[in-house]
Amino acid sequence: MDYLEGLNPQQRAAVETIDGPVMIVAGAGSGKTRVITYRVAHLIQKGVDAFNILVLTFTNKAAKDMRERITKVVGPEAKNLWMGTFHSVFAKILRVEADKIGYPSNFTIYDTDDSKSLVRSILREMQLDDKLYNANFVFNRISSAKNNLISWGEYMNNAEIQAEDIATNRPLLGVIYETYTKRCFKAGAMDFDDLLFKTNVLLKDHP
């Protein structure tokens, strides 16, 4: 197997491990991506169905580069890999399974501008001070909550979060989060953060 040549003993051990988790900890430019790429190729060559392998990256470029490298080793079977950014792969999963959490399979994906526009609309309806309840601040607060897997209900019932909002004279952030979430749901829409948050809900509630 030519792809094993040039790997140091630690890299080779990581590539050849079939069962159980492997954590690759190394500095920039040390070959982490190459090790992960070759491990995927090795799994396929050892008979693991490519369709059962999930590879998540932070950028589309990284996913494209990895798929090309794997294809050079294993051939066209690489096209069956679940590979892409967190958002793109989770969107594919949700397109298939969204009905289990009450969304249509053709749900709309709001970009950042769409999301901020909805936040501004809610703030206007609630007639809130736009200096305290700045749309960018509110959007980032909601985004942070979702990225920490905190639903609007958990947000409103968390004493520490509520105390922090009250201390900054923004006691209605939880209500805004609730309204924002319900408006998105009614519109059959998810924002970028929902692609991660709702996938977590899906896998937790419907394993």
Backbone as ProteinMPNN parsed JSONL, in Angstrom:
{"seq_chain_A": "MDYLEGLNPQQRAAVETIDGPVMIVAGAGSGKTRVITYRVAHLIQKGVDAFNILVLTFTNKAAKDMRERITKVVGPEAKNLWMGTFHSVFAKILRVEADKIGYPSNFTIYDTDDSKSLVRSILREMQLDDKLYNANFVFNRISSAKNNLISWGEYMNNAEIQAEDIATNRPLLGVIYETYTKRCFKAGAMDFDDLLFKTNVLLKDHP", "coords_chain_A": {"N_chain_A": [[0.849, -1.194, 0.0], [1.029, 1.855, -1.177], [0.402, 4.347, -0.105], [1.088, 4.296, 2.534], [3.744, 4.626, 2.677], [6.309, 6.836, 3.636], [5.097, 7.747, 5.893], [5.53, 8.429, 9.357], [6.208, 6.301, 12.255], [4.197, 6.841, 14.241], [2.213, 8.159, 12.771], [1.578, 6.157, 10.94], [0.554, 4.196, 12.635], [-1.79, 5.45, 13.456], [-3.169, 5.637, 11.017], [-3.558, 2.936, 10.384], [-5.206, 1.965, 12.339], [-8.202, 0.365, 13.007], [-10.426, -0.209, 14.696], [-12.143, 1.632, 17.225], [-11.603, 4.942, 18.692], [-9.344, 7.516, 17.473], [-7.196, 10.063, 18.319], [-5.745, 12.795, 16.791], [-3.175, 14.8, 17.515], [-1.324, 17.508, 16.797], [1.008, 19.944, 15.516], [0.644, 22.76, 13.2], [0.949, 21.976, 9.745], [2.046, 19.48, 10.084], [1.054, 17.172, 9.05], [-1.503, 16.247, 9.707], [-3.939, 16.282, 8.248], [-3.275, 14.631, 6.111], [-2.889, 12.199, 7.444], [-5.503, 11.671, 8.406], [-6.85, 11.542, 5.978], [-5.613, 9.308, 4.755], [-6.268, 7.401, 6.608], [-9.023, 7.124, 6.255], [-9.003, 6.148, 3.617], [-7.693, 3.737, 4.092], [-9.535, 2.416, 5.747], [-11.601, 1.972, 3.907], [-10.28, 0.311, 2.082], [-9.993, -1.869, 3.669], [-12.46, -2.924, 3.722], [-14.577, -1.499, 4.848], [-17.672, -0.007, 4.309], [-17.889, 2.773, 2.255], [-20.082, 4.433, 2.42], [-20.745, 4.373, 5.051], [-18.977, 5.963, 6.338], [-18.193, 8.992, 7.829], [-16.967, 12.158, 7.215], [-15.983, 15.16, 8.45], [-15.342, 18.573, 7.835], [-13.948, 21.915, 8.177], [-13.993, 23.645, 6.064], [-15.125, 23.966, 2.645], [-13.15, 23.667, 0.749], [-11.218, 22.097, 2.044], [-12.631, 19.7, 2.292], [-13.003, 19.037, -0.411], [-10.336, 18.724, -1.256], [-9.539, 16.556, 0.358], [-11.268, 14.523, -0.509], [-10.384, 14.22, -3.137], [-7.791, 13.275, -2.704], [-8.33, 10.841, -1.412], [-9.728, 9.525, -3.412], [-7.705, 9.049, -5.253], [-6.445, 6.937, -4.048], [-8.379, 4.911, -3.498], [-10.149, 4.956, -5.595], [-13.257, 5.323, -7.49], [-15.071, 4.689, -5.447], [-14.865, 6.466, -3.418], [-16.673, 8.466, -3.826], [-18.935, 7.819, -2.467], [-18.638, 8.538, 0.136], [-19.709, 10.225, 3.109], [-19.031, 13.326, 3.159], [-17.915, 16.591, 3.907], [-18.423, 20.055, 4.886], [-19.364, 20.788, 8.306], [-21.841, 22.119, 8.277], [-22.84, 21.619, 5.65], [-23.027, 18.812, 5.474], [-24.72, 18.229, 7.637], [-26.981, 19.573, 6.803], [-27.757, 17.956, 4.669], [-28.441, 15.624, 6.051], [-30.595, 16.584, 7.544], [-32.368, 17.238, 5.5], [-33.338, 14.782, 4.822], [-34.38, 13.789, 7.21], [-35.879, 15.751, 8.477], [-38.632, 15.882, 8.961], [-39.07, 14.491, 11.284], [-38.587, 16.213, 13.321], [-40.461, 18.08, 12.958], [-40.179, 19.767, 10.729], [-40.43, 20.656, 7.219], [-39.08, 18.715, 4.479], [-38.073, 20.311, 2.526], [-37.141, 22.593, 3.764], [-36.343, 26.062, 4.262], [-33.165, 27.682, 4.183], [-31.952, 30.14, 6.144], [-29.747, 32.788, 5.515], [-27.145, 34.82, 7.029], [-27.941, 37.5, 6.703], [-30.712, 37.226, 6.298], [-31.441, 36.211, 8.798], [-30.711, 38.292, 10.562], [-32.396, 40.258, 9.613], [-34.881, 39.239, 10.35], [-34.585, 39.33, 13.126], [-34.419, 42.12, 13.493], [-36.989, 42.844, 12.699], [-38.531, 41.663, 14.719], [-37.594, 43.081, 16.938], [-38.492, 45.644, 16.314], [-41.269, 45.253, 16.404], [-41.563, 44.707, 19.103], [-40.894, 47.089, 20.11], [-38.411, 47.93, 21.256], [-35.558, 49.424, 22.86], [-33.167, 50.351, 20.617], [-30.537, 50.73, 21.136], [-29.851, 49.316, 23.429], [-30.901, 46.835, 22.705], [-29.492, 45.99, 20.304], [-29.518, 44.857, 16.966], [-27.44, 43.268, 15.888], [-26.106, 42.481, 18.208], [-28.127, 41.022, 19.524], [-28.635, 38.992, 17.644], [-26.12, 37.695, 17.695], [-26.136, 36.824, 20.308], [-28.215, 34.944, 20.332], [-27.162, 33.174, 18.469], [-24.855, 32.319, 19.824], [-26.026, 30.964, 21.969], [-27.286, 28.814, 20.639], [-25.039, 27.542, 19.555], [-23.969, 26.593, 21.823], [-25.716, 24.667, 22.362], [-28.095, 25.386, 23.622], [-31.423, 25.655, 24.05], [-34.275, 27.863, 23.41], [-36.045, 27.569, 25.535], [-34.459, 26.428, 27.547], [-32.693, 28.499, 27.811], [-34.31, 30.522, 28.901], [-34.911, 29.4, 31.316], [-32.589, 29.228, 32.671], [-30.931, 30.273, 35.379], [-28.499, 31.62, 35.718], [-27.939, 32.674, 33.171], [-30.166, 34.336, 32.861], [-29.738, 36.134, 34.957], [-27.454, 37.388, 34.049], [-28.418, 38.669, 31.743], [-30.274, 40.423, 32.869], [-28.567, 41.986, 34.393], [-27.308, 43.423, 32.426], [-29.284, 45.017, 31.567], [-30.997, 43.852, 29.724], [-33.407, 42.158, 29.845], [-35.209, 40.87, 28.194], [-34.135, 39.224, 26.292], [-34.393, 36.449, 26.194], [-37.1, 36.148, 25.54], [-37.094, 37.272, 23.017], [-35.452, 35.428, 21.704], [-37.106, 33.172, 21.886], [-39.317, 34.05, 20.33], [-38.054, 34.472, 17.869], [-37.227, 31.846, 17.246], [-39.704, 30.531, 17.015], [-40.837, 31.935, 14.891], [-39.127, 31.256, 12.804], [-39.631, 28.497, 12.711], [-42.354, 28.471, 12.021], [-42.168, 29.499, 9.476], [-40.97, 27.463, 8.216], [-38.193, 27.356, 8.231], [-34.633, 27.303, 8.752], [-31.777, 28.658, 10.374], [-28.196, 29.159, 9.866], [-26.972, 28.305, 12.246], [-28.923, 26.636, 13.223], [-28.66, 24.388, 11.628], [-26.671, 22.939, 12.82], [-27.589, 22.857, 15.483], [-30.226, 21.759, 15.286], [-29.673, 19.296, 14.157], [-28.369, 18.083, 16.258], [-30.525, 17.948, 18.054], [-32.184, 16.236, 16.588], [-30.644, 13.821, 16.462], [-30.412, 13.272, 19.139], [-33.049, 12.996, 20.074], [-34.129, 11.215, 18.281], [-32.567, 8.713, 17.883]], "CA_chain_A": [[0.0, 0.0, 0.0], [1.973, 2.95, -1.359], [0.073, 5.535, 0.684], [1.686, 4.179, 3.86], [5.144, 5.02, 2.598], [6.535, 8.229, 3.991], [4.503, 8.047, 7.199], [6.349, 8.008, 10.494], [5.528, 5.214, 12.983], [2.98, 7.303, 14.909], [1.219, 8.404, 11.726], [1.172, 4.867, 10.378], [-0.3, 3.537, 13.632], [-3.1, 6.103, 13.404], [-3.807, 5.269, 9.751], [-3.888, 1.512, 10.334], [-6.165, 1.613, 13.389], [-9.543, 0.136, 12.473], [-11.439, -0.138, 15.75], [-11.987, 2.603, 18.296], [-11.248, 6.321, 18.32], [-7.949, 7.949, 17.406], [-7.076, 11.522, 18.354], [-4.509, 13.275, 16.176], [-2.797, 16.089, 18.095], [-0.038, 17.909, 16.228], [1.058, 21.332, 15.087], [0.322, 23.079, 11.807], [1.886, 21.484, 8.738], [2.687, 18.234, 10.516], [0.498, 16.024, 8.335], [-2.758, 15.746, 10.299], [-4.925, 16.029, 7.188], [-2.818, 13.454, 5.362], [-3.161, 11.015, 8.265], [-6.949, 11.417, 8.399], [-7.183, 11.131, 4.611], [-5.162, 7.937, 4.521], [-7.02, 6.489, 7.473], [-10.285, 6.869, 5.559], [-8.683, 5.258, 2.493], [-7.354, 2.43, 4.66], [-10.792, 1.798, 6.181], [-12.305, 1.498, 2.708], [-9.543, -0.828, 1.534], [-10.187, -2.998, 4.584], [-13.814, -3.432, 3.574], [-15.617, -0.653, 5.433], [-18.471, 0.649, 3.27], [-17.664, 4.224, 2.245], [-21.332, 5.097, 2.793], [-20.811, 4.384, 6.515], [-17.891, 6.802, 6.852], [-18.522, 10.419, 7.862], [-15.783, 13.009, 7.336], [-16.419, 16.549, 8.597], [-14.279, 19.561, 7.738], [-14.401, 23.281, 8.444], [-14.137, 24.382, 4.809], [-15.418, 23.176, 1.448], [-11.876, 23.379, 0.086], [-10.602, 20.956, 2.724], [-13.399, 18.503, 1.925], [-12.693, 18.734, -1.813], [-8.961, 18.22, -1.319], [-9.489, 15.234, 0.976], [-11.945, 13.563, -1.388], [-9.504, 13.969, -4.28], [-6.69, 12.421, -2.246], [-8.859, 9.503, -1.144], [-10.069, 8.938, -4.712], [-6.464, 8.566, -5.863], [-6.069, 5.672, -3.41], [-9.42, 3.868, -3.531], [-10.944, 5.025, -6.807], [-14.576, 5.97, -7.483], [-15.862, 4.416, -4.247], [-14.775, 7.645, -2.545], [-17.834, 9.345, -4.034], [-19.997, 7.413, -1.542], [-18.36, 9.057, 1.474], [-20.397, 11.401, 3.646], [-17.912, 14.239, 3.391], [-18.182, 18.004, 3.658], [-18.391, 20.871, 6.097], [-20.396, 20.454, 9.286], [-23.134, 22.659, 7.843], [-23.345, 20.982, 4.431], [-23.4, 17.42, 5.768], [-25.893, 18.217, 8.516], [-28.126, 19.983, 5.983], [-28.174, 16.759, 3.927], [-29.124, 14.743, 7.007], [-31.886, 17.197, 7.882], [-33.263, 17.147, 4.338], [-33.929, 13.438, 4.844], [-35.007, 13.464, 8.492], [-36.451, 16.952, 9.098], [-40.025, 15.676, 9.381], [-39.089, 13.938, 12.64], [-38.571, 17.329, 14.28], [-41.533, 19.007, 12.604], [-39.859, 20.634, 9.596], [-40.549, 20.033, 5.899], [-37.778, 18.346, 3.916], [-37.61, 21.424, 1.682], [-37.018, 23.779, 4.614], [-35.5, 27.162, 3.787], [-32.006, 27.989, 5.021], [-31.719, 31.58, 6.251], [-28.373, 33.228, 5.676], [-26.984, 35.777, 8.128], [-28.769, 38.682, 6.433], [-32.104, 36.844, 6.57], [-31.606, 36.067, 10.247], [-30.662, 39.618, 11.183], [-33.61, 40.96, 9.202], [-35.955, 38.746, 11.213], [-34.34, 39.888, 14.459], [-34.803, 43.54, 13.451], [-38.451, 42.896, 12.634], [-39.036, 41.341, 16.058], [-37.254, 44.202, 17.824], [-39.415, 46.746, 16.002], [-42.591, 44.885, 16.913], [-41.539, 44.786, 20.563], [-40.6, 48.496, 20.418], [-37.317, 47.927, 22.218], [-34.479, 50.396, 22.686], [-32.219, 49.739, 19.691], [-29.179, 50.835, 21.661], [-29.686, 48.148, 24.297], [-31.211, 45.633, 21.933], [-28.937, 46.12, 18.965], [-29.818, 43.634, 16.209], [-26.246, 42.426, 15.788], [-25.869, 41.892, 19.527], [-29.17, 40.02, 19.778], [-28.361, 37.867, 16.749], [-24.948, 36.979, 18.199], [-26.524, 36.172, 21.565], [-28.982, 33.758, 19.945], [-26.208, 32.279, 17.814], [-24.011, 31.741, 20.87], [-26.843, 29.993, 22.705], [-27.449, 27.608, 19.811], [-23.756, 26.858, 19.437], [-23.768, 25.916, 23.107], [-26.824, 23.7, 22.435], [-29.074, 25.892, 24.584], [-32.684, 26.02, 23.398], [-34.851, 29.07, 24.017], [-36.624, 27.198, 26.822], [-33.356, 26.287, 28.5], [-32.162, 29.851, 27.996], [-35.19, 31.272, 29.795], [-34.963, 28.745, 32.625], [-31.247, 29.197, 33.239], [-30.843, 31.413, 36.297], [-27.255, 32.36, 35.48], [-28.117, 33.443, 31.934], [-31.144, 35.388, 33.116], [-29.1, 37.137, 35.808], [-26.533, 38.138, 33.186], [-29.213, 39.554, 30.883], [-30.842, 41.473, 33.724], [-27.464, 42.863, 34.79], [-26.974, 44.292, 31.289], [-30.537, 45.703, 31.21], [-31.607, 43.205, 28.552], [-34.143, 41.013, 30.394], [-36.131, 40.275, 27.218], [-33.416, 38.463, 25.271], [-34.988, 35.116, 26.107], [-38.373, 36.276, 24.818], [-36.734, 37.488, 21.61], [-34.97, 34.128, 21.228], [-38.299, 32.336, 21.709], [-40.079, 34.558, 19.182], [-37.244, 34.204, 16.673], [-37.288, 30.409, 16.969], [-41.058, 30.177, 16.573], [-41.046, 32.521, 13.564], [-38.392, 30.401, 11.864], [-40.356, 27.227, 12.599], [-43.593, 28.721, 11.277], [-41.794, 29.747, 8.083], [-40.286, 26.284, 7.687], [-36.836, 27.819, 7.95], [-33.563, 27.151, 9.732], [-30.605, 29.474, 10.082], [-26.973, 28.359, 9.82], [-26.75, 27.673, 13.544], [-29.904, 25.563, 13.363], [-28.187, 23.186, 10.947], [-25.945, 22.191, 13.843], [-28.434, 22.686, 16.666], [-31.346, 20.857, 15.008], [-29.126, 17.951, 13.956], [-28.165, 17.557, 17.604], [-31.858, 17.597, 18.56], [-32.63, 15.06, 15.837], [-29.906, 12.624, 16.857], [-30.675, 13.021, 20.556], [-34.439, 12.579, 20.274], [-34.473, 10.134, 17.339], [-31.288, 8.047, 17.589]], "C_chain_A": [[0.883, 1.241, 0.0], [1.692, 4.132, -0.446], [0.645, 5.477, 2.097], [3.155, 4.592, 3.864], [5.28, 6.507, 2.923], [5.898, 8.639, 5.299], [5.461, 7.626, 8.299], [5.578, 6.966, 11.3], [4.224, 5.637, 13.656], [1.858, 7.55, 13.898], [0.69, 7.089, 11.163], [0.247, 4.127, 11.339], [-1.703, 4.129, 13.605], [-3.861, 5.69, 12.15], [-4.317, 3.835, 9.788], [-4.856, 1.065, 11.42], [-7.565, 1.511, 12.794], [-10.608, 0.379, 13.534], [-11.11, 0.941, 16.774], [-11.526, 3.96, 17.803], [-9.742, 6.544, 18.271], [-7.947, 9.47, 17.415], [-5.719, 11.922, 17.789], [-4.22, 14.669, 16.721], [-1.408, 16.445, 17.583], [-0.135, 19.35, 15.754], [0.718, 21.503, 13.62], [1.392, 22.531, 10.871], [2.559, 20.178, 9.07], [2.094, 16.992, 9.864], [-0.786, 15.463, 8.901], [-3.777, 15.384, 9.219], [-4.549, 14.792, 6.386], [-3.125, 12.172, 6.131], [-4.649, 10.667, 8.233], [-7.391, 10.919, 7.022], [-6.82, 9.673, 4.376], [-5.859, 6.939, 5.441], [-8.359, 6.133, 6.823], [-10.057, 5.904, 4.403], [-8.406, 3.845, 2.988], [-8.614, 1.693, 5.116], [-11.551, 1.216, 4.984], [-11.607, 0.27, 2.131], [-9.672, -2.07, 2.412], [-11.641, -3.468, 4.609], [-14.918, -2.627, 4.218], [-16.348, 0.066, 4.297], [-18.282, 2.162, 3.363], [-18.904, 4.984, 2.685], [-21.478, 5.205, 4.31], [-19.708, 5.23, 7.15], [-18.287, 8.273, 6.722], [-17.247, 11.216, 8.1], [-16.241, 14.462, 7.348], [-15.216, 17.484, 8.574], [-14.847, 20.946, 8.043], [-14.613, 24.078, 7.164], [-14.458, 23.433, 3.659], [-14.138, 22.783, 0.723], [-11.21, 22.161, 0.71], [-11.311, 19.657, 2.353], [-13.077, 18.07, 0.501], [-11.303, 18.13, -1.938], [-8.866, 16.806, -0.754], [-10.139, 14.186, 0.08], [-11.057, 13.213, -2.591], [-8.351, 13.053, -3.889], [-7.166, 10.985, -2.029], [-9.19, 8.784, -2.451], [-8.832, 8.371, -5.4], [-6.059, 7.209, -5.3], [-7.104, 4.584, -3.664], [-10.285, 3.905, -4.782], [-12.316, 5.627, -6.592], [-15.424, 5.698, -6.246], [-15.866, 5.608, -3.292], [-15.983, 8.559, -2.694], [-18.971, 9.013, -3.08], [-19.773, 7.905, -0.115], [-19.324, 10.182, 1.84], [-19.293, 12.386, 4.029], [-18.303, 15.665, 3.044], [-18.018, 18.792, 4.938], [-19.49, 20.4, 7.052], [-21.766, 20.891, 8.768], [-23.688, 21.921, 6.629], [-23.792, 19.548, 4.683], [-24.655, 17.37, 6.633], [-27.142, 18.664, 7.766], [-28.659, 18.793, 5.189], [-28.939, 15.8, 4.831], [-30.519, 15.285, 7.308], [-32.863, 17.155, 6.712], [-33.999, 15.803, 4.33], [-34.803, 13.232, 6.077], [-35.775, 14.616, 9.139], [-37.865, 16.748, 9.616], [-40.128, 15.153, 10.804], [-39.047, 15.025, 13.706], [-39.515, 18.442, 13.825], [-41.281, 19.943, 11.445], [-40.112, 19.912, 8.276], [-39.159, 19.71, 5.352], [-37.205, 19.449, 3.033], [-37.5, 22.721, 2.479], [-36.065, 24.797, 3.979], [-34.323, 27.343, 4.733], [-31.775, 29.496, 4.99], [-30.217, 31.854, 6.326], [-28.324, 34.294, 6.771], [-27.852, 37.014, 7.931], [-30.246, 38.399, 6.712], [-32.369, 36.81, 8.072], [-31.636, 37.422, 10.943], [-31.896, 40.436, 10.822], [-34.793, 40.534, 10.062], [-35.806, 39.297, 12.622], [-34.782, 41.351, 14.5], [-36.32, 43.691, 13.444], [-39.065, 42.643, 14.009], [-38.775, 42.496, 17.022], [-38.17, 45.395, 17.58], [-40.801, 46.463, 16.568], [-42.663, 45.034, 18.429], [-41.216, 46.192, 21.057], [-39.517, 48.622, 21.496], [-36.26, 48.966, 21.856], [-33.396, 49.773, 21.804], [-30.766, 49.935, 20.098], [-28.885, 49.654, 22.584], [-29.859, 46.853, 23.509], [-30.786, 45.832, 20.475], [-29.087, 44.794, 18.22], [-28.615, 42.703, 16.11], [-25.954, 41.729, 17.107], [-26.859, 40.766, 19.795], [-28.934, 38.779, 18.922], [-27.197, 37.032, 17.275], [-25.255, 36.237, 19.495], [-27.294, 34.882, 21.274], [-28.054, 32.717, 19.324], [-25.332, 31.568, 18.837], [-24.77, 30.68, 21.661], [-26.973, 28.697, 21.916], [-26.148, 26.829, 19.701], [-23.345, 26.179, 20.731], [-24.904, 24.94, 23.405], [-27.848, 24.083, 23.5], [-30.321, 26.328, 23.823], [-33.249, 27.281, 24.048], [-35.459, 28.753, 25.379], [-35.57, 27.07, 27.901], [-32.744, 27.646, 28.811], [-32.991, 30.6, 29.036], [-35.245, 30.68, 31.198], [-33.607, 28.657, 33.31], [-31.034, 30.451, 34.085], [-29.605, 32.264, 36.035], [-27.368, 33.234, 34.231], [-29.072, 34.604, 32.166], [-30.552, 36.506, 33.97], [-28.152, 38.013, 34.989], [-27.298, 39.115, 32.301], [-29.809, 40.714, 31.675], [-29.763, 42.489, 34.109], [-27.069, 43.824, 33.673], [-28.205, 45.037, 30.764], [-31.179, 45.155, 29.931], [-32.404, 41.969, 28.992], [-35.02, 40.285, 29.376], [-35.426, 39.464, 26.13], [-33.995, 37.064, 25.092], [-36.291, 35.119, 25.325], [-38.108, 36.474, 23.325], [-36.276, 36.172, 20.981], [-36.151, 33.193, 20.959], [-39.074, 32.752, 20.454], [-39.358, 34.261, 17.878], [-37.352, 32.735, 16.27], [-38.645, 30.013, 16.409], [-41.365, 30.744, 15.19], [-40.337, 31.673, 12.493], [-39.152, 29.097, 11.623], [-41.619, 27.392, 11.756], [-43.315, 28.913, 9.787], [-41.147, 28.525, 7.435], [-38.846, 26.588, 7.34], [-35.888, 27.498, 9.097], [-32.45, 28.118, 9.36], [-29.365, 28.578, 10.119], [-26.725, 27.627, 11.133], [-27.72, 26.52, 13.773], [-29.439, 24.278, 12.695], [-27.391, 22.311, 11.906], [-26.858, 21.849, 15.015], [-29.535, 21.657, 16.426], [-30.872, 19.437, 14.72], [-28.858, 17.299, 15.3], [-29.488, 17.122, 18.22], [-32.35, 16.317, 17.898], [-31.957, 13.791, 16.341], [-30.152, 12.263, 18.319], [-32.068, 12.445, 20.77], [-34.852, 11.412, 19.386], [-33.205, 9.397, 16.925], [-31.441, 6.928, 16.555]], "O_chain_A": [[1.418, 1.635, 1.036], [2.614, 4.845, -0.05], [0.685, 6.495, 2.788], [3.733, 4.871, 4.914], [4.45, 7.322, 2.519], [6.121, 9.751, 5.777], [6.125, 6.596, 8.193], [4.391, 6.765, 11.047], [3.251, 4.882, 13.648], [0.703, 7.196, 14.137], [-0.511, 6.939, 10.94], [-0.727, 3.504, 10.915], [-2.691, 3.403, 13.718], [-5.061, 5.423, 12.21], [-5.4, 3.551, 9.276], [-5.284, -0.089, 11.428], [-8.052, 2.446, 12.159], [-11.58, 1.095, 13.292], [-9.951, 1.136, 17.141], [-11.112, 4.115, 16.654], [-8.972, 5.853, 18.939], [-8.627, 10.097, 16.602], [-4.679, 11.45, 18.247], [-4.945, 15.616, 16.417], [-0.431, 15.766, 17.897], [-1.227, 19.9, 15.611], [0.528, 20.53, 12.891], [2.586, 22.608, 11.16], [3.532, 19.795, 8.421], [2.571, 15.881, 10.095], [-1.136, 14.318, 8.613], [-4.398, 14.322, 9.266], [-5.415, 13.995, 6.026], [-3.567, 11.182, 5.549], [-5.013, 9.505, 8.054], [-8.199, 9.997, 6.913], [-7.625, 8.899, 3.859], [-6.02, 5.769, 5.09], [-8.774, 4.974, 6.842], [-10.819, 4.954, 4.222], [-8.837, 2.871, 2.372], [-8.745, 0.489, 4.899], [-12.074, 0.104, 5.051], [-12.262, -0.695, 1.737], [-9.48, -3.191, 1.941], [-12.009, -4.313, 5.424], [-16.084, -3.017, 4.151], [-15.718, 0.673, 3.431], [-18.489, 2.758, 4.42], [-18.794, 6.066, 3.262], [-22.244, 6.034, 4.803], [-19.532, 5.209, 8.368], [-18.666, 8.735, 5.646], [-16.531, 10.977, 9.073], [-16.82, 14.943, 6.374], [-14.199, 17.219, 9.214], [-16.06, 21.126, 8.153], [-15.333, 25.077, 7.168], [-14.11, 22.253, 3.694], [-14.051, 21.697, 0.15], [-10.697, 21.294, 0.001], [-10.665, 18.633, 2.128], [-12.899, 16.882, 0.233], [-11.113, 17.138, -2.642], [-8.188, 15.952, -1.326], [-9.613, 13.084, -0.07], [-10.989, 12.056, -3.007], [-7.976, 12.159, -4.648], [-6.487, 10.033, -2.414], [-8.96, 7.582, -2.581], [-8.903, 7.331, -6.055], [-5.409, 6.419, -5.985], [-6.747, 3.457, -4.007], [-11.074, 2.989, -5.014], [-12.529, 6.361, -5.627], [-16.404, 6.405, -6.012], [-16.763, 5.742, -2.46], [-16.286, 9.34, -1.792], [-19.878, 9.824, -2.894], [-20.628, 7.708, 0.749], [-19.707, 10.987, 0.991], [-18.7, 12.28, 5.102], [-18.939, 15.918, 2.021], [-17.54, 18.275, 5.947], [-20.423, 19.704, 6.651], [-22.729, 20.126, 8.815], [-24.883, 21.627, 6.58], [-24.822, 19.117, 4.165], [-25.55, 16.56, 6.388], [-28.241, 18.192, 8.056], [-29.872, 18.634, 5.048], [-29.957, 15.234, 4.432], [-31.497, 14.538, 7.325], [-34.071, 17.046, 6.924], [-35.142, 15.713, 3.883], [-35.844, 12.579, 6.002], [-36.275, 14.462, 10.253], [-38.26, 17.371, 10.602], [-41.15, 15.343, 11.465], [-39.423, 14.792, 14.855], [-39.39, 19.592, 14.248], [-42.091, 20.834, 11.192], [-40.02, 18.686, 8.216], [-38.178, 20.357, 5.719], [-35.994, 19.515, 2.819], [-37.733, 23.808, 1.95], [-35.126, 24.443, 3.267], [-34.464, 27.177, 5.945], [-31.445, 30.061, 3.947], [-29.504, 31.226, 7.108], [-29.349, 34.626, 7.366], [-28.437, 37.521, 8.888], [-30.946, 39.231, 7.29], [-33.386, 37.312, 8.551], [-32.48, 37.669, 11.804], [-32.385, 41.218, 11.637], [-35.612, 41.364, 10.458], [-36.793, 39.689, 13.244], [-35.449, 41.77, 15.446], [-36.865, 44.571, 14.111], [-40.006, 43.327, 14.411], [-39.638, 42.845, 17.827], [-38.577, 46.076, 18.521], [-41.431, 47.347, 17.149], [-43.69, 45.437, 18.974], [-41.255, 46.464, 22.257], [-39.685, 49.317, 22.498], [-36.098, 49.332, 20.692], [-32.774, 48.784, 22.19], [-29.863, 49.373, 19.477], [-27.806, 49.065, 22.528], [-29.072, 45.913, 23.633], [-31.606, 45.839, 19.558], [-28.814, 43.731, 18.778], [-28.757, 41.486, 16.236], [-25.602, 40.549, 17.137], [-26.474, 39.684, 20.24], [-29.022, 37.653, 19.411], [-27.273, 35.804, 17.3], [-24.71, 35.163, 19.752], [-27.048, 33.852, 21.901], [-28.153, 31.526, 19.621], [-25.094, 30.365, 18.733], [-24.222, 29.626, 21.984], [-26.792, 27.61, 22.464], [-26.15, 25.599, 19.748], [-22.483, 25.3, 20.739], [-25.048, 24.451, 24.525], [-28.398, 23.224, 24.19], [-30.271, 27.274, 23.036], [-32.774, 27.717, 25.096], [-35.397, 29.582, 26.288], [-35.752, 27.538, 29.025], [-32.33, 27.908, 29.941], [-32.445, 31.233, 29.939], [-35.585, 31.374, 32.156], [-33.484, 28.085, 34.393], [-30.966, 31.56, 33.554], [-29.661, 33.49, 36.121], [-26.946, 34.39, 34.233], [-28.819, 35.723, 31.721], [-30.828, 37.683, 33.739], [-28.059, 39.221, 35.207], [-26.877, 40.259, 32.128], [-29.841, 41.85, 31.2], [-30.013, 43.693, 34.146], [-26.556, 44.911, 33.937], [-28.183, 45.61, 29.674], [-31.81, 45.885, 29.167], [-32.107, 40.857, 28.559], [-35.522, 39.198, 29.662], [-36.056, 39.061, 25.153], [-34.077, 36.557, 23.973], [-36.558, 34.207, 24.543], [-38.808, 35.916, 22.48], [-36.666, 35.844, 19.861], [-36.193, 32.509, 19.936], [-39.438, 31.915, 19.628], [-39.977, 33.846, 16.898], [-37.546, 32.419, 15.096], [-38.73, 29.251, 15.446], [-42.071, 30.114, 14.403], [-40.886, 31.416, 11.422], [-39.298, 28.65, 10.485], [-41.917, 26.566, 10.892], [-44.127, 28.536, 8.942], [-40.815, 28.547, 6.249], [-38.331, 26.153, 6.31], [-36.292, 27.43, 10.258], [-32.204, 28.37, 8.18], [-29.471, 27.378, 10.374], [-26.316, 26.466, 11.134], [-27.381, 25.541, 14.438], [-29.788, 23.187, 13.148], [-27.432, 21.084, 11.814], [-26.899, 20.709, 15.478], [-29.759, 20.78, 17.261], [-31.587, 18.476, 15.005], [-29.091, 16.102, 15.471], [-29.573, 16.059, 18.834], [-32.87, 15.423, 18.565], [-32.629, 12.797, 16.616], [-30.107, 11.091, 18.691], [-32.247, 11.515, 21.557], [-35.808, 10.701, 19.694], [-32.806, 9.445, 15.761], [-30.459, 6.275, 16.202]]}, "name": "protein", "num_of_chains": 1, "seq": "MDYLEGLNPQQRAAVETIDGPVMIVAGAGSGKTRVITYRVAHLIQKGVDAFNILVLTFTNKAAKDMRERITKVVGPEAKNLWMGTFHSVFAKILRVEADKIGYPSNFTIYDTDDSKSLVRSILREMQLDDKLYNANFVFNRISSAKNNLISWGEYMNNAEIQAEDIATNRPLLGVIYETYTKRCFKAGAMDFDDLLFKTNVLLKDHP"}
